[in-house]
Structure formats: C-alpha cells, structure tokens
Short mmCIF file of C-alpha atoms in Angstrom, two decimals:
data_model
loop_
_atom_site.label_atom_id
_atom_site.label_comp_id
_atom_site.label_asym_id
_atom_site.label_seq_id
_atom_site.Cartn_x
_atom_site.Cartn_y
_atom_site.Cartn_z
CA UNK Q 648 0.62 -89.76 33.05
CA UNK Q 649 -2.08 -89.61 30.50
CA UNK Q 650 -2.46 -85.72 30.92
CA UNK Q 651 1.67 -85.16 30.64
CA UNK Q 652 1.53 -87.08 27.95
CA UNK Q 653 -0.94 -85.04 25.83
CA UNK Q 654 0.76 -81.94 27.28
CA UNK Q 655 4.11 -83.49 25.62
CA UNK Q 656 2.52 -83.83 21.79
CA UNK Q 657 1.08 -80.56 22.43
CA UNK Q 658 3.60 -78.92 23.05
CA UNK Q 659 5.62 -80.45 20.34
CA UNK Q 660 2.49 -79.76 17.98
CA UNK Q 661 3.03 -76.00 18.73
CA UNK Q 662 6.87 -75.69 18.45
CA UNK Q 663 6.19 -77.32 15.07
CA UNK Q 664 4.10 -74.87 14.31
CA UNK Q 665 5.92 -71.97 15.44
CA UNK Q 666 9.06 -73.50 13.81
CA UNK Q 667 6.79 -73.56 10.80
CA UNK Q 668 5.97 -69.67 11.32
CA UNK Q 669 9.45 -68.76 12.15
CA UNK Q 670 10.76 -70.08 9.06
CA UNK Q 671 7.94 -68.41 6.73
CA UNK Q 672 8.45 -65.43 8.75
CA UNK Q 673 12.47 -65.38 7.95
CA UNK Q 674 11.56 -66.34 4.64
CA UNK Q 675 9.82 -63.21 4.43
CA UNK Q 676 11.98 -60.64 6.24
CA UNK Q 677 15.24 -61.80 4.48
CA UNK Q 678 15.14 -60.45 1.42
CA UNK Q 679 18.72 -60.87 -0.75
CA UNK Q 680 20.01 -57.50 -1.99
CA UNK Q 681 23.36 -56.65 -3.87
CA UNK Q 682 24.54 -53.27 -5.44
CA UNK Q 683 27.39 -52.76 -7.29
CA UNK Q 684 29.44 -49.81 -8.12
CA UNK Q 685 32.16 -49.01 -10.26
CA UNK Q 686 35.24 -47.75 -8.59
CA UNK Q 687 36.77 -46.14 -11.42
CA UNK Q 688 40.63 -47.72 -11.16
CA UNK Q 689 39.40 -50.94 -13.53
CA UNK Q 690 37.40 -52.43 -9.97
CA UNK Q 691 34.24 -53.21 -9.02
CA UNK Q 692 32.71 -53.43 -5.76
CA UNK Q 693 29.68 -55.10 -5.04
CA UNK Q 694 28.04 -54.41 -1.32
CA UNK Q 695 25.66 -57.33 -0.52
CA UNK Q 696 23.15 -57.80 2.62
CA UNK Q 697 19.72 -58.40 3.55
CA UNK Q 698 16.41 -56.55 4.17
CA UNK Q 699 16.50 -56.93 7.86
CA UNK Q 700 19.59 -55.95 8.19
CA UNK Q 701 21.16 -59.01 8.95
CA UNK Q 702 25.13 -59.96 7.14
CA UNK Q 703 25.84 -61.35 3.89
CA UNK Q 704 29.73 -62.26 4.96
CA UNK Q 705 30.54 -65.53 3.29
CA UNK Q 706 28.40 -65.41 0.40
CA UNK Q 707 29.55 -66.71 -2.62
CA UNK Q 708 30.15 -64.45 -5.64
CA UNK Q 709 30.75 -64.74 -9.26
CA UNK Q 710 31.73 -62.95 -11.82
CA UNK Q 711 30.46 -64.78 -15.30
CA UNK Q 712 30.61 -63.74 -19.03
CA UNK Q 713 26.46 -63.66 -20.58
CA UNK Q 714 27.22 -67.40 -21.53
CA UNK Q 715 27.86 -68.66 -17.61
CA UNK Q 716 31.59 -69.42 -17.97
CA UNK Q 717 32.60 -68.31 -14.66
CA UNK Q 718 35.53 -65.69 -14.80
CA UNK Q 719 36.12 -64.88 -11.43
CA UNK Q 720 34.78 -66.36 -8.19
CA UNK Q 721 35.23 -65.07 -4.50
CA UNK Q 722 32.98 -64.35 -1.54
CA UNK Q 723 31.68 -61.43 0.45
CA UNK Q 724 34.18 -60.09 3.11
CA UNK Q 725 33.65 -59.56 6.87
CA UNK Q 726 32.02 -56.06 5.17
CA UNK Q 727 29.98 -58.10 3.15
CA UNK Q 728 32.00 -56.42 -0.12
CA UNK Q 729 33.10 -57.97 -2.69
CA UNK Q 730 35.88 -56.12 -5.25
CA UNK Q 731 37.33 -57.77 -8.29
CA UNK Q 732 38.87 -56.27 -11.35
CA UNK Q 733 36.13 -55.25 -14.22
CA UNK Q 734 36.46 -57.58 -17.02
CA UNK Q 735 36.85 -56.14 -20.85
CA UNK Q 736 33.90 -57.71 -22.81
CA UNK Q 737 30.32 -57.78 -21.42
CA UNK Q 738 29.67 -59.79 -18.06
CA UNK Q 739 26.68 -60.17 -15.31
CA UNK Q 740 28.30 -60.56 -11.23
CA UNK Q 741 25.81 -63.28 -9.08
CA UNK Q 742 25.10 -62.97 -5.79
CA UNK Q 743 24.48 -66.81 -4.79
CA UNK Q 744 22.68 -66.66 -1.27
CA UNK Q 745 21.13 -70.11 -1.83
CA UNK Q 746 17.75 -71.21 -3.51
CA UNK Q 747 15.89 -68.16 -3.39
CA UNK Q 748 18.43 -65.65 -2.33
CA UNK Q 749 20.28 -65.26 -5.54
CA UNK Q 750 20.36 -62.14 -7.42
CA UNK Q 751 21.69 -61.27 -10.56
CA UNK Q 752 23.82 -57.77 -11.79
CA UNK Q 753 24.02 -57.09 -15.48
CA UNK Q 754 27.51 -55.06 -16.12
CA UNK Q 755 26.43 -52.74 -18.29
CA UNK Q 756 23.66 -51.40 -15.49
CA UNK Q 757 27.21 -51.02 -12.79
CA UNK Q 758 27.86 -47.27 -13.04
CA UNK Q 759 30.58 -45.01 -11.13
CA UNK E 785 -10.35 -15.01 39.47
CA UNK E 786 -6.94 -14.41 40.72
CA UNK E 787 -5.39 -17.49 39.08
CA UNK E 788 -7.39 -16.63 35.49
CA UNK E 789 -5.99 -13.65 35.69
CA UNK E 790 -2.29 -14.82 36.08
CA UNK E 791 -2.78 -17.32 33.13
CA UNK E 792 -4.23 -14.54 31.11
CA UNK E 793 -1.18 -12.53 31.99
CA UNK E 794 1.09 -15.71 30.99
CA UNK E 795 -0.66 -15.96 28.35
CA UNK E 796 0.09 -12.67 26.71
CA UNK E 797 3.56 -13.37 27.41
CA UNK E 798 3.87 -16.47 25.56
CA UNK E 799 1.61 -15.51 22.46
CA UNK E 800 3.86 -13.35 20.57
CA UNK E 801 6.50 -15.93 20.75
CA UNK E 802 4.50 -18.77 19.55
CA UNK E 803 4.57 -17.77 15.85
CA UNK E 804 8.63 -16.74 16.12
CA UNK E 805 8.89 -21.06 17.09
CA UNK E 806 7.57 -21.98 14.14
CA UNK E 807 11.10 -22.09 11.74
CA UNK E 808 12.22 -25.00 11.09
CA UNK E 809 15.77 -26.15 10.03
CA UNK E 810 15.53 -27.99 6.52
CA UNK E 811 18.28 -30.21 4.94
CA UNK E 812 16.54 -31.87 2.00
CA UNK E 813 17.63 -34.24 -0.95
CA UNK E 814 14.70 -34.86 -3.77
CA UNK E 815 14.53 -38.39 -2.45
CA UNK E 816 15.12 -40.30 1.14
CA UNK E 817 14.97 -43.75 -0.39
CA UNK E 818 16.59 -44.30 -3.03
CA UNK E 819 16.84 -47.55 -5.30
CA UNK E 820 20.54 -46.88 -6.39
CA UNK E 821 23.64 -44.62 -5.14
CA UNK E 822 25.18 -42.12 -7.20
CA UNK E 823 25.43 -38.39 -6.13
CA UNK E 824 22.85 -36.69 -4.25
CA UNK E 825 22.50 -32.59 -4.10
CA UNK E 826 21.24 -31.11 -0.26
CA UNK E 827 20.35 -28.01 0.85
CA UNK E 828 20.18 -27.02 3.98
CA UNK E 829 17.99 -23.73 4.47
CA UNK E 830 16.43 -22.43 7.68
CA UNK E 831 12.44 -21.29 6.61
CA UNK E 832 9.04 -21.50 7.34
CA UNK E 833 8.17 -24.91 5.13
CA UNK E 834 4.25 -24.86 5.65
CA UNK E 835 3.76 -21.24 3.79
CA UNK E 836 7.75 -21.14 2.28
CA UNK E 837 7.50 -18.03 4.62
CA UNK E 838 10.39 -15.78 5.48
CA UNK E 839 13.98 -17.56 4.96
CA UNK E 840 16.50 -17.00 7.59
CA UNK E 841 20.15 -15.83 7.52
CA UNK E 842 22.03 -19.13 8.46
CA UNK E 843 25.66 -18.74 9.30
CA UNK E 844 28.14 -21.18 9.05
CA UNK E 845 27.28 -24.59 10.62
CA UNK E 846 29.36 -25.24 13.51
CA UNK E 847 28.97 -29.01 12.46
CA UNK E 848 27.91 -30.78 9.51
CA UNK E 849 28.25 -34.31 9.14
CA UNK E 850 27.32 -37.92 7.84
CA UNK E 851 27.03 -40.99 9.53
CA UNK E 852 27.01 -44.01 7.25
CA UNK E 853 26.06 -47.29 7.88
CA UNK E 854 25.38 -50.54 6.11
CA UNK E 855 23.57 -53.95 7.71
CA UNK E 856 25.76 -54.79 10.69
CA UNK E 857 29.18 -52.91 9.97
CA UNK E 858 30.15 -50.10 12.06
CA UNK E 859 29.14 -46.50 11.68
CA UNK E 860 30.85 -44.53 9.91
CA UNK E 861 31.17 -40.50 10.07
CA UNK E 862 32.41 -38.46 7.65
CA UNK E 863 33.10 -34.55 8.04
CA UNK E 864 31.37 -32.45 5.49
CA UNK E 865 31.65 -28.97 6.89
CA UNK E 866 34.26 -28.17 4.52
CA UNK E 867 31.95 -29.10 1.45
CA UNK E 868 29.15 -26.46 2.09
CA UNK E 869 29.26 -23.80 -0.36
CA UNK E 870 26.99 -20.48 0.68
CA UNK E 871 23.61 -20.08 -1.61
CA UNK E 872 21.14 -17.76 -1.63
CA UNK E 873 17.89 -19.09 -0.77
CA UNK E 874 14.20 -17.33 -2.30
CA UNK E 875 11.42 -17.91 -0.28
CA UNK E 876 7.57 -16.71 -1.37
CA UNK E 877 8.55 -13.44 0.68
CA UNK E 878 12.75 -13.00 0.40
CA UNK E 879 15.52 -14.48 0.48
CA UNK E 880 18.08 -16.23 3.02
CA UNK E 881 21.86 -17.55 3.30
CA UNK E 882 21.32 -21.03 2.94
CA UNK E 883 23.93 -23.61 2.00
CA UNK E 884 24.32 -26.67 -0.28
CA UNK E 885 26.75 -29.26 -1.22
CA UNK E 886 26.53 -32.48 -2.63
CA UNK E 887 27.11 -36.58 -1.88
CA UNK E 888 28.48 -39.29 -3.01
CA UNK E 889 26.07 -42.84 -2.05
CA UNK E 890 25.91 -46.40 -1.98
CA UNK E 891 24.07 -48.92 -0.12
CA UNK E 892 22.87 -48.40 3.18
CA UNK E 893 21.56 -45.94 5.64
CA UNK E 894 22.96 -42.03 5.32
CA UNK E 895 22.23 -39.78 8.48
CA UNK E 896 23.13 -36.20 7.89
CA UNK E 897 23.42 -34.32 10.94
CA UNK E 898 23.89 -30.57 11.44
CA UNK E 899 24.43 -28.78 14.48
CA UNK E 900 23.83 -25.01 13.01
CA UNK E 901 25.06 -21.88 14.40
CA UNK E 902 22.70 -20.53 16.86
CA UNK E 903 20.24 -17.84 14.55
CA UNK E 904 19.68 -14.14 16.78
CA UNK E 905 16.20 -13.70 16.68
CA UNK E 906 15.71 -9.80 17.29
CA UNK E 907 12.05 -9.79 18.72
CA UNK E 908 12.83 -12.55 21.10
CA UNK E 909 16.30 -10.82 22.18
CA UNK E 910 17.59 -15.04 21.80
CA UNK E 911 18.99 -17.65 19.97
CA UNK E 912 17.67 -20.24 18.32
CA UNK E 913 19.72 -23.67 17.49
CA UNK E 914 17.99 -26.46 15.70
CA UNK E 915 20.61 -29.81 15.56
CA UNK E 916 19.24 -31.32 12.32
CA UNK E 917 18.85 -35.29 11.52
CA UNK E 918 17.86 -36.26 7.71
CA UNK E 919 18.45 -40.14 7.61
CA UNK E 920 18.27 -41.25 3.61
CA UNK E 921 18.26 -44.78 2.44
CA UNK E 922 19.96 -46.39 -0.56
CA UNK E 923 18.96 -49.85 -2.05
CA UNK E 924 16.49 -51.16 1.05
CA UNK E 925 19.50 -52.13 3.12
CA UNK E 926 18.69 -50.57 6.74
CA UNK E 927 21.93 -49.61 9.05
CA UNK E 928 21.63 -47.31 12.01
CA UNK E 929 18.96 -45.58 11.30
CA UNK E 930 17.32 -46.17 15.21
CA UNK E 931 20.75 -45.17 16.69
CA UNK E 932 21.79 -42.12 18.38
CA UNK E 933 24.12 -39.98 17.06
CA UNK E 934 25.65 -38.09 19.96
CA UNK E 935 23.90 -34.38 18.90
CA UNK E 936 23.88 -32.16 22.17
CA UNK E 937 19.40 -32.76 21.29
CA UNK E 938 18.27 -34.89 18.83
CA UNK E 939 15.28 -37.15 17.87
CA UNK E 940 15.58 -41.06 17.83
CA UNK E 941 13.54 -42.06 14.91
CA UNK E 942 11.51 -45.26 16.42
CA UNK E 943 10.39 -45.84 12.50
CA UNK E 944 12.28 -45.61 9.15
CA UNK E 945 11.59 -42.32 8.61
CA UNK E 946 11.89 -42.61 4.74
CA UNK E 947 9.97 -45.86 4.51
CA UNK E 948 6.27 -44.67 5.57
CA UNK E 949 3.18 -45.44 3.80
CA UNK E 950 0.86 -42.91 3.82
CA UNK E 951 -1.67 -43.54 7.40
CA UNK E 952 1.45 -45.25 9.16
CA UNK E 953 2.15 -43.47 12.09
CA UNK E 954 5.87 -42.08 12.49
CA UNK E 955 7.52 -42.23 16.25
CA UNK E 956 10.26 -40.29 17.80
CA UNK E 957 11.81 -40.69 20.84
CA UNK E 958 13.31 -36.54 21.74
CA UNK E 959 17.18 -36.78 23.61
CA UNK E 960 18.47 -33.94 25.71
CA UNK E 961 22.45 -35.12 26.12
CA UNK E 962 21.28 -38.78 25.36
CA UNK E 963 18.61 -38.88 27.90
CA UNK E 964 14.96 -39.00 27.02
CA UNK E 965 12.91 -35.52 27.41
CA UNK E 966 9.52 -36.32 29.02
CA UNK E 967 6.87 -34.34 27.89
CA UNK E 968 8.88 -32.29 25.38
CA UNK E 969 6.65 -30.14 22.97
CA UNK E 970 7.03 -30.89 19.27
CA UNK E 971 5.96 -28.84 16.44
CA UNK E 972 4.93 -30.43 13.01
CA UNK E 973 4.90 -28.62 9.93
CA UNK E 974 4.37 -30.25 6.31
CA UNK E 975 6.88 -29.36 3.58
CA UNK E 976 3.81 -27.72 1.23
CA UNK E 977 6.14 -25.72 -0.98
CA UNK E 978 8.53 -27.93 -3.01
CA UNK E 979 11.97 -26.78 -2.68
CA UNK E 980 13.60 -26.92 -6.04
CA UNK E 981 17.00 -27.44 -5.89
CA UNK E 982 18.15 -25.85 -9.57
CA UNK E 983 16.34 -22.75 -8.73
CA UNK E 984 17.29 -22.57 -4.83
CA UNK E 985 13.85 -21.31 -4.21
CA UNK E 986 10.35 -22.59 -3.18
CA UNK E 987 7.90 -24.04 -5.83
CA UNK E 988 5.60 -21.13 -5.77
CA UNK E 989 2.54 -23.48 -5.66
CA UNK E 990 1.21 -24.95 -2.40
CA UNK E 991 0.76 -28.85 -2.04
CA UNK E 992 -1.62 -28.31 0.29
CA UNK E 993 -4.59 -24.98 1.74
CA UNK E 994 -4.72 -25.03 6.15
CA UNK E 995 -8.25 -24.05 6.75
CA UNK E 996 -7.02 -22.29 9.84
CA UNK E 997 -3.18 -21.54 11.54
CA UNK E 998 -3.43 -24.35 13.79
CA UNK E 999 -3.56 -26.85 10.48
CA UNK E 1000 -0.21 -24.60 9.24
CA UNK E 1001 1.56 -25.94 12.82
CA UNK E 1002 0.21 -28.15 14.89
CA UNK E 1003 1.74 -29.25 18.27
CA UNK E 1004 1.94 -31.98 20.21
CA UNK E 1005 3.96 -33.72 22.84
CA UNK E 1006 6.52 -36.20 24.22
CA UNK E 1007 5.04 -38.47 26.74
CA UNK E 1008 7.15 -39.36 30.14
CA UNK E 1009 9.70 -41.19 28.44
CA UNK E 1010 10.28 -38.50 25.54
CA UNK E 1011 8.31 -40.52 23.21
CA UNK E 1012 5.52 -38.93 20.61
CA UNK E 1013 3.51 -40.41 17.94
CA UNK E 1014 2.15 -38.87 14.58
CA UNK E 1015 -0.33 -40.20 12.44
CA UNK E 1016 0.46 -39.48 8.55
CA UNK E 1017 -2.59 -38.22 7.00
CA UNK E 1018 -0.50 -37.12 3.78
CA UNK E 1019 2.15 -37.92 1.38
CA UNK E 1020 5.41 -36.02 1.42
CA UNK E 1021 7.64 -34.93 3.91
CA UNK E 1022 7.29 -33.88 7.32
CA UNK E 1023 9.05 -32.08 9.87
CA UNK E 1024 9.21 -32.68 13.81
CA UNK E 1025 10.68 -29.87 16.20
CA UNK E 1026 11.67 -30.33 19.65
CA UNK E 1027 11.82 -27.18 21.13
CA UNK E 1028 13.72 -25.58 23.92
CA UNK E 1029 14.70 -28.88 25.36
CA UNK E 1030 17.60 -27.14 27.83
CA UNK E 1031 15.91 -24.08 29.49
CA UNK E 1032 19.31 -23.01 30.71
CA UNK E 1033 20.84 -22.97 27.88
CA UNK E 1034 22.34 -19.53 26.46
CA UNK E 1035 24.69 -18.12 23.68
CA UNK E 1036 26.64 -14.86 23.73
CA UNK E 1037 24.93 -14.36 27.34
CA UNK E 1038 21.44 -14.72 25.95
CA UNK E 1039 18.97 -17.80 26.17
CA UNK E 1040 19.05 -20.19 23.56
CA UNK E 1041 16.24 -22.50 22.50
CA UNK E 1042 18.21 -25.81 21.88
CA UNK E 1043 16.02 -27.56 19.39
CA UNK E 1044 15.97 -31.17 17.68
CA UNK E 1045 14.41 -31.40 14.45
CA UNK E 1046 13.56 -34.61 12.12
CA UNK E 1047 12.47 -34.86 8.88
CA UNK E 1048 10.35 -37.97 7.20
CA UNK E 1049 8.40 -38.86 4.02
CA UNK E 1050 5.53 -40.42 3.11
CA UNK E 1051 4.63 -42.15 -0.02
CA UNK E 1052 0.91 -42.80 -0.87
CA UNK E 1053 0.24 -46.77 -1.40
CA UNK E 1054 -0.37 -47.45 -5.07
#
C-alpha cells in the first residue's frame, strides 16, 4: 500500500515536471510572427502564424492610429489572414496572440 | 586474377563517365531565407558549380513550377513555365542557354520545382534529366517544406534546407516515383563561384581551392531506406545529386539518367 502510494506522488511529481517542461518547451517553439503586405487596391493583408508551424486562426487583430485609438478590429481567418482597408493618416496593425505573443507592424514599414 | 581483371575492365568503362556526372542543375535566388517578401529574381542554369566549368545548353523546361505553402493551409502550386525568359549564361570557360524569371513572395515556404528537358550528352550517346527542388523561406514561417512534391525523382529534404548553421548536418531522403531509393549514389558539389544575377555569369573568383578532384565532387550514398546524411563543413550553398535513379529509363530511344537534385545553404554562426 505503502509502495503504491509513493509510486502515486511519484508519478504525479514527474507529470508535474514534464508538464513544467512541456510548457517551457511550447513556450519556446511558438514563436508569434505576422507580415503584412500591401495589396495595392487601398487593402492590406496581414498573414499571421507561428514558428512551428502551428495556426494563428482566431487571433485577434487591430488596426490602431500611433495614439492606440483602435480603428479597425477583426481576427485572423481560417487562413490565418487578415485584410482590411489601409487607413489615410499614419497607423501601426497588432497582432494580439496573448501575453507574450503580441507583435507589433508599423504602416509605414507595409510595402507592396 | 580473373575477377581483378573484370573489375579493371569495369572499371575503364565507368571512368570516363564519372567526370560527364558531375553537372548539376542550378535554380538559385541570392537568398533562401528571407526576412520579408517582395520579388525575388531566379535563374536556372545547368553548369559545373564547384569550378563554374562548362555551362550547358538547356532547352525549354518541360515543367517549371512553385509550390507554396504557409503553417497549416494547403499547398498551393502555381505554373511558371510561361514566365521563363531565355538568357545567356557565361561560365569561367563559355557560355550556355540558361533561363530566368522572377517571383512575387510572402510568408511561408516557396518550393520551386523543375522537371528540365532531358540534355543529349554526345560522349555518353544519353540523356541526362535532373528534376530540380529549391525550397526558399520567407519570414520564419515553415509550410511544406518535408513534403513530397510528386516529381517523377526527387529528394525529401529531412532538414530545412535554408535554415542550417554551419556543422549541422543536412538529410535527404532520394524518391524514385514516391518510393524511397536504397542505396542511391549522391554527388555533392559546393556552389564556389557566386552566380551573379545582373551579369548572368559566374563571379570569376573562387570561394573556395580543392586540394585534389575528389574535394571538387565528392560522393556518397543513400542507405536502405534512401536516406543520406552530410555534414556541413562550410557556409554557402550546396548541391545534392541523385543520379540515375531509373536504370530503364530512356528518351528519344536512348538511356536517360533520371536525376534528383537539392540545393541548401549554410550560414556561419555569428
């Protein structure tokens, strides 16, 4: 009883540990990363993902002027795109993955 | 004795056709991973790339093509056959129909693929047909890259080949119709002449000095499950060839070498 006992903490000490590992390892291999392109028509598409691959559908996306106000907001689509129209004056689109997965893309650096 | 003999006699056989094996089909870009899309220029030229040797006639691809592909959406191939434009290509010794066109990029993995039309070689009275993979990267996103992409031969990449350090070792896996090759013989050469797009020529200057031929090419090959391993001792990029991979393959009645060649770079860790 004793022995299955131990055997029960110690296994639960080393799925702790590996959930520990997993987590840093994720951490790691997850990198956020978002380009965007002008389409030339007045859009702009941004293409969003991650390092390993993996899909950034669902992620939130907004379009602010340099001062926050938010102009437009949407998400990435099942393609993990994102379009929306290019506004006139000087802007920055964020990529909001969550604490640590947010990136930011100044306008003026969004080329054809 | 009677068994040295016969080698001796294969071996005079299969000397003068060793050097003849040694093109290599080139499509390069300046970069394979890029940080940002935009348009890229390629060439694709048919050459010697360890001396920028003698430059072969190509003739018009029977396929060239891109496969794009971004995290986990679906491949997609677009035709660019109708893009190549005919160049002349100068190598240190002449010059060769080449072709070159250009590409538009974003994010993601970009594998250019080109199934070339067989080359005569005279001295060998045969063909020669080297399906061509070049897989470029845009932004760090990966796609594909590890895929198939249906080429009558190819080579699997089992690494990124445009994200190797310098001493990582790059894998292949060599297909023949999808399935793997075992013990297919792959020849290495090292791109030691920079090709220079503007000028469509050869940088005249040598990266790097072979002490002997066997440096210029070396050889090695596939284990049992078509798999072969390379250690990178140098920056740059690399070429693999998998040669004759169909023995009964012929063109125009004459035997064909059906080849699969990959390219790769290295960057040096600073």
């Amino acid at each position: 009883m004793w022995r299955s006992k131990k055997s029960a903490v110690k296994k639960l000490g080393y799925g702790a540990l590996l959930s520990i590992f997993l987590w840093a390892g994720q951490a790691w291999a997850h990198t956020p990363l978002c380009s965007c392109y002008d389409n030339g028509d007045g859009s702009i598409t941004c293409e969003g993902g991650y390092s390993d691959g993996s899909s950034a559908a669902g992620v939130k996306m907004r379009v602010e002027q340099e001062d926050g106000v938010v102009l437009q907001e949407g998400q990435m689509n099942a393609t993990s795109e994102f379009t929306f129209d290019k506004p006139a004056g000087a802007y920055k689109v964020v990529f909001d993955g969550g604490e640590g997965h947010r990136i930011e893309v100044s306008g003026k650096d969004i080329l054809e | 004795m009677k068994k040295f003999v016969s080698a001796l006699v294969c071996l005079a056989f299969l000397a003068p056709a060793a050097p003849a094996l040694a093109h290599f089909q080139i499509i390069y870009t300046p970069e394979m991973a890029m940080k940002e899309g935009g348009k890229i220029d390629l060439a694709l030229v048919f050459s010697h790339p360890f001396d920028a040797g003698h430059t072969m006639d190509m003739g018009e691809p029977e396929q060239f093509f891109v496969i794009r592909s971004r995290g986990e959406n679906p491949p997609q191939k677009t035709d660019l056959l109708k893009t190549l434009k005919p160049i002349t290509w100068t190598s240190l010794t002449n010059s060769g129909k080449a072709w070159e066109t250009n590409y538009a990029v974003r994010g993601g993995d970009y594998i250019f693929c080109l199934v070339p039309q067989p080359y005569y070689e005279p001295e060998e009275e045969s063909y020669i047909k080297q399906n061509t993979k070049l897989i470029v990267n845009v932004g760090g996103e990966p796609g594909a890259w590890m895929e198939p992409v249906g080429l009558p031969a190819e080579i699997v990449p089992l690494n990124k080949p445009y994200d190797r350090w310098t001493g990582n070792v790059f894998q292949g896996k060599v297909l023949l119709h999808g399935k793997p090759v075992a013990g297919a013989e792959i020849e290495i050469e090292y791109l030691n002449h920079e090709p220079l797009l503007d000028e469509k020529a050869f940088a005249k200057k040598a990266a790097v000095a072979a002490p002997q031929e066997a440096f210029a090419l070396q050889t090695i090959f596939a284990d049992d499950n078509g798999i072969f391993t390379f250690g990178i001792p140098k920056a740059g990029w690399w070429g693999f060839a998998a040669l004759g991979l169909d023995p009964a393959y012929t063109y125009k009645g004459k035997k064909c070498s059906q080849d699969a060649v990959i390219w790769m770079k290295a960057v040096d860790m600073q």
